[in-house]
GROMACS .gro file of C-alpha atoms in nm:
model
  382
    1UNK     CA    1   1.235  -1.766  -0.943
    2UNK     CA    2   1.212  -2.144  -0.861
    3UNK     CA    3   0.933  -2.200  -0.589
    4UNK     CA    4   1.062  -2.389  -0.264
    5UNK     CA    5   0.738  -2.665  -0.235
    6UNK     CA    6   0.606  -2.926  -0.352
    7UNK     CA    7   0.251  -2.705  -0.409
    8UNK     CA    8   0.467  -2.426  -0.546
    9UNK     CA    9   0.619  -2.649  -0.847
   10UNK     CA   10   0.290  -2.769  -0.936
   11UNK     CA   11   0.167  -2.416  -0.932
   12UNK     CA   12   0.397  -2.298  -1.164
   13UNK     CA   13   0.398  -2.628  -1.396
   14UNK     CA   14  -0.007  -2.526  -1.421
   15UNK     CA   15   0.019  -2.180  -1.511
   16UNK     CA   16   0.238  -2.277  -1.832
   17UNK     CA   17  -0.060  -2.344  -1.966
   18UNK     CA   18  -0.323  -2.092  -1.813
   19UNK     CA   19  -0.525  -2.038  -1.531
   20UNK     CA   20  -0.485  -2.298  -1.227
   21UNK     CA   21  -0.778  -2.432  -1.003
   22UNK     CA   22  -0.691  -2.243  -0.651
   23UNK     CA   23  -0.678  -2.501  -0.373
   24UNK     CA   24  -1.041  -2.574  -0.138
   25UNK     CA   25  -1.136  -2.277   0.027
   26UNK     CA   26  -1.040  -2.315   0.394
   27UNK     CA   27  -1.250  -2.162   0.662
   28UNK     CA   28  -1.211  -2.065   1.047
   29UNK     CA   29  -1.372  -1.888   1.280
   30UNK     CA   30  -1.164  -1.662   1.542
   31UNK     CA   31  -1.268  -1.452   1.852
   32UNK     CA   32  -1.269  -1.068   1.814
   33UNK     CA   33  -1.451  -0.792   2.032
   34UNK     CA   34  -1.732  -0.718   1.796
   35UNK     CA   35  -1.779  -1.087   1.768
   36UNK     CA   36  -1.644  -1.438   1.590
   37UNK     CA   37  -1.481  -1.379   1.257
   38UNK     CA   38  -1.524  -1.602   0.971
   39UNK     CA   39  -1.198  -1.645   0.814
   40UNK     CA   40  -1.180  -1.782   0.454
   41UNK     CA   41  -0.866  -1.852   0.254
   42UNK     CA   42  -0.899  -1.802  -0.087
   43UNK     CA   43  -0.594  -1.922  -0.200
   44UNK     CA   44  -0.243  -1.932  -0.179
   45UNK     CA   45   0.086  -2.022  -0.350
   46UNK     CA   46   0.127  -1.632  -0.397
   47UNK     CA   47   0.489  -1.517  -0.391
   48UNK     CA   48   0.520  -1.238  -0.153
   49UNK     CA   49   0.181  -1.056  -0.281
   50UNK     CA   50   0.237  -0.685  -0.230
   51UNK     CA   51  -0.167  -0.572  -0.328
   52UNK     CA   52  -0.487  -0.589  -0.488
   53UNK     CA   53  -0.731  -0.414  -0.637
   54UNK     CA   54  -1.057  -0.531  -0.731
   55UNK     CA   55  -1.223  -0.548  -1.114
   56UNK     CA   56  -1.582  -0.419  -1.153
   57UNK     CA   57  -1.829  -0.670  -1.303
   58UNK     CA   58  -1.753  -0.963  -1.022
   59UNK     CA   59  -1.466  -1.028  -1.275
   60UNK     CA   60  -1.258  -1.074  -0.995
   61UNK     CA   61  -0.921  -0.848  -0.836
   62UNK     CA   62  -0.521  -0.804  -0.978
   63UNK     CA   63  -0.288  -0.879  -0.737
   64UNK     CA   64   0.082  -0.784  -0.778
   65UNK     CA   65   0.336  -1.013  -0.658
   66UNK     CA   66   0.648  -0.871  -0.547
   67UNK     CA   67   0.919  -1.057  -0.802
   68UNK     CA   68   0.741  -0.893  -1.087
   69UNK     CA   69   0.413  -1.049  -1.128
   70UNK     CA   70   0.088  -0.928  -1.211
   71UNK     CA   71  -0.248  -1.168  -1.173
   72UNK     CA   72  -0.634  -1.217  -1.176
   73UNK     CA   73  -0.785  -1.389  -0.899
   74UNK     CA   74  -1.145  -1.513  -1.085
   75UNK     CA   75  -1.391  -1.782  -1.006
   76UNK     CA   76  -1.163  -1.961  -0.812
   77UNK     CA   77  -0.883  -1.950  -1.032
   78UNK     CA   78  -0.525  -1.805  -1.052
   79UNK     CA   79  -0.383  -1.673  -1.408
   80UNK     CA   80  -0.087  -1.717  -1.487
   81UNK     CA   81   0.095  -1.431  -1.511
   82UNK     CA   82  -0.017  -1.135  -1.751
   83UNK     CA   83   0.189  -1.007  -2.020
   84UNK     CA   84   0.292  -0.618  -2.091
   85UNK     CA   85   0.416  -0.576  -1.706
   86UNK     CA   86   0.741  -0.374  -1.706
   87UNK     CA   87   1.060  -0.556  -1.563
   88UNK     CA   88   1.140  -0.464  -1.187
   89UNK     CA   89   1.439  -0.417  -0.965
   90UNK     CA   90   1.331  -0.698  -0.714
   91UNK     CA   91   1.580  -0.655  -0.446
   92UNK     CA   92   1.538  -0.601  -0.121
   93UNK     CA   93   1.188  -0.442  -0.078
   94UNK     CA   94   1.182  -0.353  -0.452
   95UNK     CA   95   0.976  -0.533  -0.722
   96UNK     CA   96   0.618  -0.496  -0.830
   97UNK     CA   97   0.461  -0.310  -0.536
   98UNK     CA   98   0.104  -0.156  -0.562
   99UNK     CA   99  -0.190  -0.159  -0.842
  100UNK     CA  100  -0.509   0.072  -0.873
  101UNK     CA  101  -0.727   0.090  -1.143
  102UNK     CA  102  -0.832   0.447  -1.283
  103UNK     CA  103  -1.096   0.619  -1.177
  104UNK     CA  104  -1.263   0.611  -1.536
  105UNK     CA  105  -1.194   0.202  -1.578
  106UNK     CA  106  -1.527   0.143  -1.770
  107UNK     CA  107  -1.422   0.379  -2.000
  108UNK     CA  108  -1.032   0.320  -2.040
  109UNK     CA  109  -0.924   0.000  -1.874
  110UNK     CA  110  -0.652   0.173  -1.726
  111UNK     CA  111  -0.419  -0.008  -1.472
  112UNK     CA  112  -0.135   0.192  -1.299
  113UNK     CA  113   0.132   0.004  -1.135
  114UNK     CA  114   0.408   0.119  -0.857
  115UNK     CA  115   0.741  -0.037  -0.908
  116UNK     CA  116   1.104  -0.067  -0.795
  117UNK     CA  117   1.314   0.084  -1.123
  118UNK     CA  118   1.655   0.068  -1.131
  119UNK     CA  119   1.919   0.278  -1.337
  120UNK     CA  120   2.090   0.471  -1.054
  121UNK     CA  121   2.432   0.576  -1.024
  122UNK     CA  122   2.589   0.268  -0.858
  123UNK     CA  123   2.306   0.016  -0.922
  124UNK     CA  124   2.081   0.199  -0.704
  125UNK     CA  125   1.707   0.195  -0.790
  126UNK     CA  126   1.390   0.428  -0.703
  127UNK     CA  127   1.037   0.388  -0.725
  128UNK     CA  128   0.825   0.421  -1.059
  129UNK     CA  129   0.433   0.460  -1.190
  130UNK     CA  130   0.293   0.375  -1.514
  131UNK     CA  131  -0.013   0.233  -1.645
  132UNK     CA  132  -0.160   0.041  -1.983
  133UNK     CA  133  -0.471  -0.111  -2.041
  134UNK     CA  134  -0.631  -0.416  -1.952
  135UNK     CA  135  -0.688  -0.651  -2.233
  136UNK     CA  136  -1.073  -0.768  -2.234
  137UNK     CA  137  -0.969  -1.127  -2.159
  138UNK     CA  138  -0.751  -1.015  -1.906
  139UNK     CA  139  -0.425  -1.178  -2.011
  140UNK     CA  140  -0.207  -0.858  -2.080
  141UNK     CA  141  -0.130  -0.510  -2.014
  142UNK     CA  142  -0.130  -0.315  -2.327
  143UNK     CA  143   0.040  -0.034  -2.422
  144UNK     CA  144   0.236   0.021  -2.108
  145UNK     CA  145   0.372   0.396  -2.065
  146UNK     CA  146   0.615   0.508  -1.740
  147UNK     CA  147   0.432   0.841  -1.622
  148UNK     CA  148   0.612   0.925  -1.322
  149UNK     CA  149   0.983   0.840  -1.184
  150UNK     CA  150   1.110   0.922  -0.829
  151UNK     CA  151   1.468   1.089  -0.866
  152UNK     CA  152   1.725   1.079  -0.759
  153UNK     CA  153   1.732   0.738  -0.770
  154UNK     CA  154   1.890   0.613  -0.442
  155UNK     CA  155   1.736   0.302  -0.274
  156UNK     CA  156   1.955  -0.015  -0.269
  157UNK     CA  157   1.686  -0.232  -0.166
  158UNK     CA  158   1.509  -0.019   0.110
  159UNK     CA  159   1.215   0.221   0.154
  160UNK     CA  160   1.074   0.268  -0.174
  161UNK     CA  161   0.709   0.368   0.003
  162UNK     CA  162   0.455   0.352  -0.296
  163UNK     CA  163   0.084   0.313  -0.257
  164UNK     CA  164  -0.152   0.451  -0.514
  165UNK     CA  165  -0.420   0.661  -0.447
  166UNK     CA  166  -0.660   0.847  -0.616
  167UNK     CA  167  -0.898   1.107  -0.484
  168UNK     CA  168  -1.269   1.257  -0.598
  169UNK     CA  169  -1.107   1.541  -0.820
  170UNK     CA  170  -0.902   1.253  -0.994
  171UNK     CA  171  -0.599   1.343  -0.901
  172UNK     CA  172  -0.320   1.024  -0.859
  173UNK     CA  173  -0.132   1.055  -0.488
  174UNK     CA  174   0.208   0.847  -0.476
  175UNK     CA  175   0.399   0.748  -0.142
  176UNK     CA  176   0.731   0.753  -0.194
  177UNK     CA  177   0.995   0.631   0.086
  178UNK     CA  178   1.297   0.826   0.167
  179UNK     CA  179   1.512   0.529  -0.013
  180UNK     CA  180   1.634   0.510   0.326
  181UNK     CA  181   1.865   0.836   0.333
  182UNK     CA  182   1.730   0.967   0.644
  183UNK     CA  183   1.763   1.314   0.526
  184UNK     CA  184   1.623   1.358   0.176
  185UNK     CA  185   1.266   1.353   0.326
  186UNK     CA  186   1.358   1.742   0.396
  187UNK     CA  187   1.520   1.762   0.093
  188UNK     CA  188   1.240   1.927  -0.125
  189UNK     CA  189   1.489   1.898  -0.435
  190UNK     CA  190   1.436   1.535  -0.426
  191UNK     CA  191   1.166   1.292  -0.442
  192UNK     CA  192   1.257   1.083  -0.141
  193UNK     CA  193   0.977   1.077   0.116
  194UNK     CA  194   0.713   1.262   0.008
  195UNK     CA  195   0.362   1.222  -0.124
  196UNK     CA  196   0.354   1.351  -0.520
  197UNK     CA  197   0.012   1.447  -0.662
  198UNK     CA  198  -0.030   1.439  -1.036
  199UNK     CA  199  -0.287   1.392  -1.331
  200UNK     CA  200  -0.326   1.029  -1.423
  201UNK     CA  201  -0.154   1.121  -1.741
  202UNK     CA  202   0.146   1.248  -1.495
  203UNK     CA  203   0.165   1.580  -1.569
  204UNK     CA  204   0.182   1.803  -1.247
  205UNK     CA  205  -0.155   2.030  -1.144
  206UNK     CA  206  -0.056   2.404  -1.166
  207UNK     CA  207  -0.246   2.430  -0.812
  208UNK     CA  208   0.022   2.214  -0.619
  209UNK     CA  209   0.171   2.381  -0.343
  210UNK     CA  210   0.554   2.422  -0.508
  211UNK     CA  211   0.471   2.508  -0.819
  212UNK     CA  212   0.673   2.777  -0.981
  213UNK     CA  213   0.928   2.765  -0.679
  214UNK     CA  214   1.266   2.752  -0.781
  215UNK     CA  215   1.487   2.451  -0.705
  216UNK     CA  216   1.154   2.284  -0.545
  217UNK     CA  217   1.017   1.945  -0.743
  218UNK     CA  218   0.687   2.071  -0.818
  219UNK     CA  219   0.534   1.742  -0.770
  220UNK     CA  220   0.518   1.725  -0.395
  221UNK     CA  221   0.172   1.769  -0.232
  222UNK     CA  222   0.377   1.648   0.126
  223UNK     CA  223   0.733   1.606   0.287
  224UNK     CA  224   0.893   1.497   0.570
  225UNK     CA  225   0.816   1.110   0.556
  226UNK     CA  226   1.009   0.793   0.614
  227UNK     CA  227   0.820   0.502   0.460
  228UNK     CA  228   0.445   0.576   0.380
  229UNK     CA  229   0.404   0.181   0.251
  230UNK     CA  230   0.000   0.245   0.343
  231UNK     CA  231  -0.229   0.524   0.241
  232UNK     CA  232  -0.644   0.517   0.137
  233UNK     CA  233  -0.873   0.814   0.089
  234UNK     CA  234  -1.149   0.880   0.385
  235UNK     CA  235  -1.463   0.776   0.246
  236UNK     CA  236  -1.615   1.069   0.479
  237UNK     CA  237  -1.406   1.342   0.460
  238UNK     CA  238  -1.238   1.271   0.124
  239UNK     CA  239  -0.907   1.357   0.279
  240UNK     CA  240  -0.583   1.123   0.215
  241UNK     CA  241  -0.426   0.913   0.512
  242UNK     CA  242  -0.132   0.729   0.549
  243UNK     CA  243   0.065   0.508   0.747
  244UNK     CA  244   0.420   0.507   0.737
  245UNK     CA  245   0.703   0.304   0.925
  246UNK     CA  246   0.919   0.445   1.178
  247UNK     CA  247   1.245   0.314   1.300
  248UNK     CA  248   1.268   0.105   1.573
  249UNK     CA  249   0.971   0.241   1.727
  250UNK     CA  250   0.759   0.507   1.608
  251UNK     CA  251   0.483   0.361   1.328
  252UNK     CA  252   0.221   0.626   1.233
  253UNK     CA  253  -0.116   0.750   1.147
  254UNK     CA  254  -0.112   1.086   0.948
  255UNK     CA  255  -0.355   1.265   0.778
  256UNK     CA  256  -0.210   1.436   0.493
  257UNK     CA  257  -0.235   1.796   0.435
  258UNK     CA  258  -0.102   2.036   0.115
  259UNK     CA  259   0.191   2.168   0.187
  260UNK     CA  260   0.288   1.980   0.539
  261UNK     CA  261   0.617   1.902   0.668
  262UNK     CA  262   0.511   1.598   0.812
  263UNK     CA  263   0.887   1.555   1.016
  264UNK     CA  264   1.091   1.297   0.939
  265UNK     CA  265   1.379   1.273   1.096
  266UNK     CA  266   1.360   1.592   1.234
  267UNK     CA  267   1.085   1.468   1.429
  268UNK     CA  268   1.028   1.047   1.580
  269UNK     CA  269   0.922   0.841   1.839
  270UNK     CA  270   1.171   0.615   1.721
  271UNK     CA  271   1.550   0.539   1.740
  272UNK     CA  272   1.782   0.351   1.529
  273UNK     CA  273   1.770  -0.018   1.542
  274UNK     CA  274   2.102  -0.041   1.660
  275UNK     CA  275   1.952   0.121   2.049
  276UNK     CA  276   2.127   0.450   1.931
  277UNK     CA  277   1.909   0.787   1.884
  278UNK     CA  278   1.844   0.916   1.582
  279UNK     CA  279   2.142   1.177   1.471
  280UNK     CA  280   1.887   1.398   1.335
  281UNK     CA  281   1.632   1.377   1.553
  282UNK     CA  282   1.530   1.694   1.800
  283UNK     CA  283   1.215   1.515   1.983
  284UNK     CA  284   0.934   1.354   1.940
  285UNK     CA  285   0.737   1.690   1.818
  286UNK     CA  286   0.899   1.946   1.677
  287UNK     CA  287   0.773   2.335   1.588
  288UNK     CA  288   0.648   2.329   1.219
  289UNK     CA  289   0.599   1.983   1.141
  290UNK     CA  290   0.269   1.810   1.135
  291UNK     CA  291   0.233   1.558   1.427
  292UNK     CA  292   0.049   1.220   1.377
  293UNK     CA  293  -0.249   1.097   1.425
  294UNK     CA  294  -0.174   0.805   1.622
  295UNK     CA  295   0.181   0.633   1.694
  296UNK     CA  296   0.307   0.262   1.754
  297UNK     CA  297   0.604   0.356   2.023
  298UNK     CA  298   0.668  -0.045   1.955
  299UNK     CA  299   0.651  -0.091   1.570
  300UNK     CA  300   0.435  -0.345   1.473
  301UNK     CA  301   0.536  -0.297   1.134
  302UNK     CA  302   0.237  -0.153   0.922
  303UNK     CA  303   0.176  -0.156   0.573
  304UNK     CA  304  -0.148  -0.137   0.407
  305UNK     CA  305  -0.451   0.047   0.518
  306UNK     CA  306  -0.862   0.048   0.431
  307UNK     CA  307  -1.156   0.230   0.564
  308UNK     CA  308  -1.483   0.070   0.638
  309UNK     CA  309  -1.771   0.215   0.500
  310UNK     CA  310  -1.969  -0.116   0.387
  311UNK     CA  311  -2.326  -0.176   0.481
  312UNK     CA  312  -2.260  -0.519   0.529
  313UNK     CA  313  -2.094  -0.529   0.916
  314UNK     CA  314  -2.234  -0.262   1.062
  315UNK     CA  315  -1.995  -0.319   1.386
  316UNK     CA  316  -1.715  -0.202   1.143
  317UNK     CA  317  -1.855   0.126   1.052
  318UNK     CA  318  -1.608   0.432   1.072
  319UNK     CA  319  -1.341   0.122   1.168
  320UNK     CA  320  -0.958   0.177   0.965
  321UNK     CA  321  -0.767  -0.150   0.918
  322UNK     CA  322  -0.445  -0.157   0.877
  323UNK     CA  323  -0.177  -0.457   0.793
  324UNK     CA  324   0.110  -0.513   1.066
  325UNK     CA  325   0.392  -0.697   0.888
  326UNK     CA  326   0.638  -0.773   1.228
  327UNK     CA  327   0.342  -0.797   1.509
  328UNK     CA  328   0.118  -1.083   1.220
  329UNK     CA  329  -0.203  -0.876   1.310
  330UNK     CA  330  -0.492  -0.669   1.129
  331UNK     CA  331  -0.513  -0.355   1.347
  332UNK     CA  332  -0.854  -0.244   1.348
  333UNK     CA  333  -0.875   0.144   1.471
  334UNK     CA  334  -1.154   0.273   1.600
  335UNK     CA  335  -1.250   0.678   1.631
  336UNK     CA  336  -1.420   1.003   1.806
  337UNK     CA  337  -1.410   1.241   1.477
  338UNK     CA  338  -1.059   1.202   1.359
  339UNK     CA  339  -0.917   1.054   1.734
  340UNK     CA  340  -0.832   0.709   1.799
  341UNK     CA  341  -1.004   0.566   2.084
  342UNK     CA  342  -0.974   0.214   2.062
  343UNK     CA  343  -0.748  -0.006   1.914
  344UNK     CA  344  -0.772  -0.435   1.856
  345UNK     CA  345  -0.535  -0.670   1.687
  346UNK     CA  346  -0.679  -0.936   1.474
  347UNK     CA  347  -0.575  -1.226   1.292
  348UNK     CA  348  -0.288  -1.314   1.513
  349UNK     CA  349  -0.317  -1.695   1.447
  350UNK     CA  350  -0.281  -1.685   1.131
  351UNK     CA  351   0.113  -1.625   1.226
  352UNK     CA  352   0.158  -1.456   0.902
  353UNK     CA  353   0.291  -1.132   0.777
  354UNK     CA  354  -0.022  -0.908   0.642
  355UNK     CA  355   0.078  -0.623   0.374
  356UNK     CA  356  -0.250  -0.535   0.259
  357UNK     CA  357  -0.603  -0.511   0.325
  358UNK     CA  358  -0.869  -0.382   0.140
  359UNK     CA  359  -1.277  -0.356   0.116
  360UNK     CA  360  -1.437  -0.609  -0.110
  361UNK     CA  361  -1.732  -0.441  -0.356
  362UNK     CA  362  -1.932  -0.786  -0.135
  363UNK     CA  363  -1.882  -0.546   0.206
  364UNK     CA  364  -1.616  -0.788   0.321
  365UNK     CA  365  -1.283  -0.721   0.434
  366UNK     CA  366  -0.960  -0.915   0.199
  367UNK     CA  367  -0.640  -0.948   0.333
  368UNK     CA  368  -0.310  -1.033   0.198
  369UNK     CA  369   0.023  -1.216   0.338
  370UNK     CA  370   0.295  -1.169   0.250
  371UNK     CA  371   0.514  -1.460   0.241
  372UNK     CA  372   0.701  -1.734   0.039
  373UNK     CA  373   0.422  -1.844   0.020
  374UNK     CA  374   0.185  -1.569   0.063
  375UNK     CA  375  -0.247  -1.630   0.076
  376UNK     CA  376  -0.532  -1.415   0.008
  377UNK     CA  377  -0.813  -1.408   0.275
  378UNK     CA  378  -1.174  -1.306   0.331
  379UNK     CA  379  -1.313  -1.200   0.644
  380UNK     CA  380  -1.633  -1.109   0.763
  381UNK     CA  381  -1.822  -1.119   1.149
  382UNK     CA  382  -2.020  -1.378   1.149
   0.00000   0.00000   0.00000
């Protein structure tokens, strides 16, 4: 896909032949309640970076880019993109999506990717998982192996979900979107908006909640979910939260439980984008379904989420970030046990559309935008 700049061409011209120097580090500091941020662009010339996830060793982080790409951000360089990365349906919001690296990376250099597959009936597409291991010079995936398919496949370019998450037992959690068919996230046939939990492998754990059910998908740890496109493990509790769009109106906060109905569309602060309710809605709560932790009755668009548990900004402590992709803020949460009591939007001059954050091993927070042009960032209080 032909870049649109004059930086973009001569990013692309570099990486024929390997890495590329990333451009000066640019640095800023911005006002925030718990102080001034320091700001620090790492680079940019990313195209539409979905995530990131960082490589032990200070050898640096993988970041996906959504038309397909997969590269290492090291000593101030870019690769060029690495080999062994399975093709993608990059429509819409399909394409490369999220990375994570197994829990047992020293061991097995293990890196499992989310990804828009197509194949439907009708040239639809669904999300996909696989993984393959990290070559030592960290050019190529090897070995790449699919372990785990959403079906039906039914997306045609919307709501595919996907963040990757793995807990302290091992286990892999997988948002999936509801492909935007409002009522498959009931549906417990189908794989459209849930939350899966499987062995890294991708078999299913006999101790899921539908096993042995008939006419249930026995991969489903959760239901009732539109588009979960943020989710991280508590640090503290070692329980899973997500985030997950609404409509027009309606973004939440949910701690996931086994089992849950978590509502959708049964239950929504929001309403279609056209002003019109939501035909399946019956109120805001409704009897049986999980309500969430905290909710956005004006969506600010949120994708991407991170705990703070670094020693480095003490301020931050017990803090959850979270990416807001319409708004062009960090939301920074702050609790009392499991309540929000405070919420602060950060980053707002940066005008730019954040899909991911995450904690750097270095105690700082990096942030990613996703645009045309898309940048990493570093930010710390100063």
């Amino acid at each position: 896909m032909l870049r649109k700049t004059l930086l973009a061409t001569f990013c692309a011209s570099a990486l024929v032949t390997g890495a590329m120097p990333v451009l000066a580090a640019q640095s800023q500091q911005l006002q925030s309640e718990q102080g001034t941020l320091s700001v620090t662009r790492i680079t940019q010339g990313l195209e539409h970076p979905w995530a990131l996830a960082f490589l032990p060793d200070k050898q640096g982080m993988l970041v996906t880019e959504r038309p397909g790409n997969l590269r290492v951000i090291s000593q101030g360089k870019l690769s060029a993109p690495l080999s062994g990365v399975p093709k993608v349906w990059a429509k819409g919001q399909g394409g490369l999506l999220d990375v994570a690296l197994s829990p047992a990376f020293n061991e097995d250099r293990m890196v499992y990717l989310s990804y828009a597959e197509g194949g439907g009936e009708g040239g639809t597409a669904g999300t996909a998982v696989g993984r393959g291991r990290l070559s030592e010079d960290l050019s190529r995936l090897l070995d790449f192996k699919v372990i785990f398919r959403q079906e039906p496949k039914l997306s045609t370019g919307l709501h595919f979900g996907s963040r990757l998450v793995f807990d302290r037992d091992g286990y892999l959690f997988i948002t999936l979107g509801e492909n935007n068919d409002r009522p498959t996230a009931q549906d417990i046939d189908k794989l459209q908006g849930k939350i899966v939990r499987i062995y890294p492998d991708g078999k299913v754990p006999d101790d899921n909640p539908f096993v042995g059910q008939p006419g249930v998908r026995p991969e489903i740890w959760s239901y009732g979910h539109r588009n979960p496109q943020g989710a991280a493990l508590n640090p503290w509790t070692g329980t899973l939260w997500d985030n997950e769009h609404g409509p027009r109106g309606g973004d939440e906060v949910n701690i996931i439980e086994r089992g849950k109905n978590y509502g959708w569309p049964l239950a929504t602060h929001g309403i279609n984008y056209s002003g019109a309710p939501i035909p399946e809605a019956r109120g805001k709560t409704v009897e049986g379904t999980v309500a969430p932790r905290h909710v956005w009755e004006k969506s600010p668009a949120i994708s991407g989420m991170a705990f703070y548990d670094g020693d480095r900004f003490k301020a931050w402590q017990h803090n959850l970030f979270i990416g807001a992709l319409v708004s062009q803020e960090l939301i920074r949460l702050q609790f009392d046990g499991d309540k929000v009591v405070h919420e602060e939007r950060l980053l707002g001059e940066l005008k730019a559309r954040i899909r991911d954050v995450r904690q750097g091993p270095d105690g700082y927070l990096y942030v990613l935008t996703d645009e045309d042009d898309g940048a990493l960032y570093k930010v710390g209080l100063e």
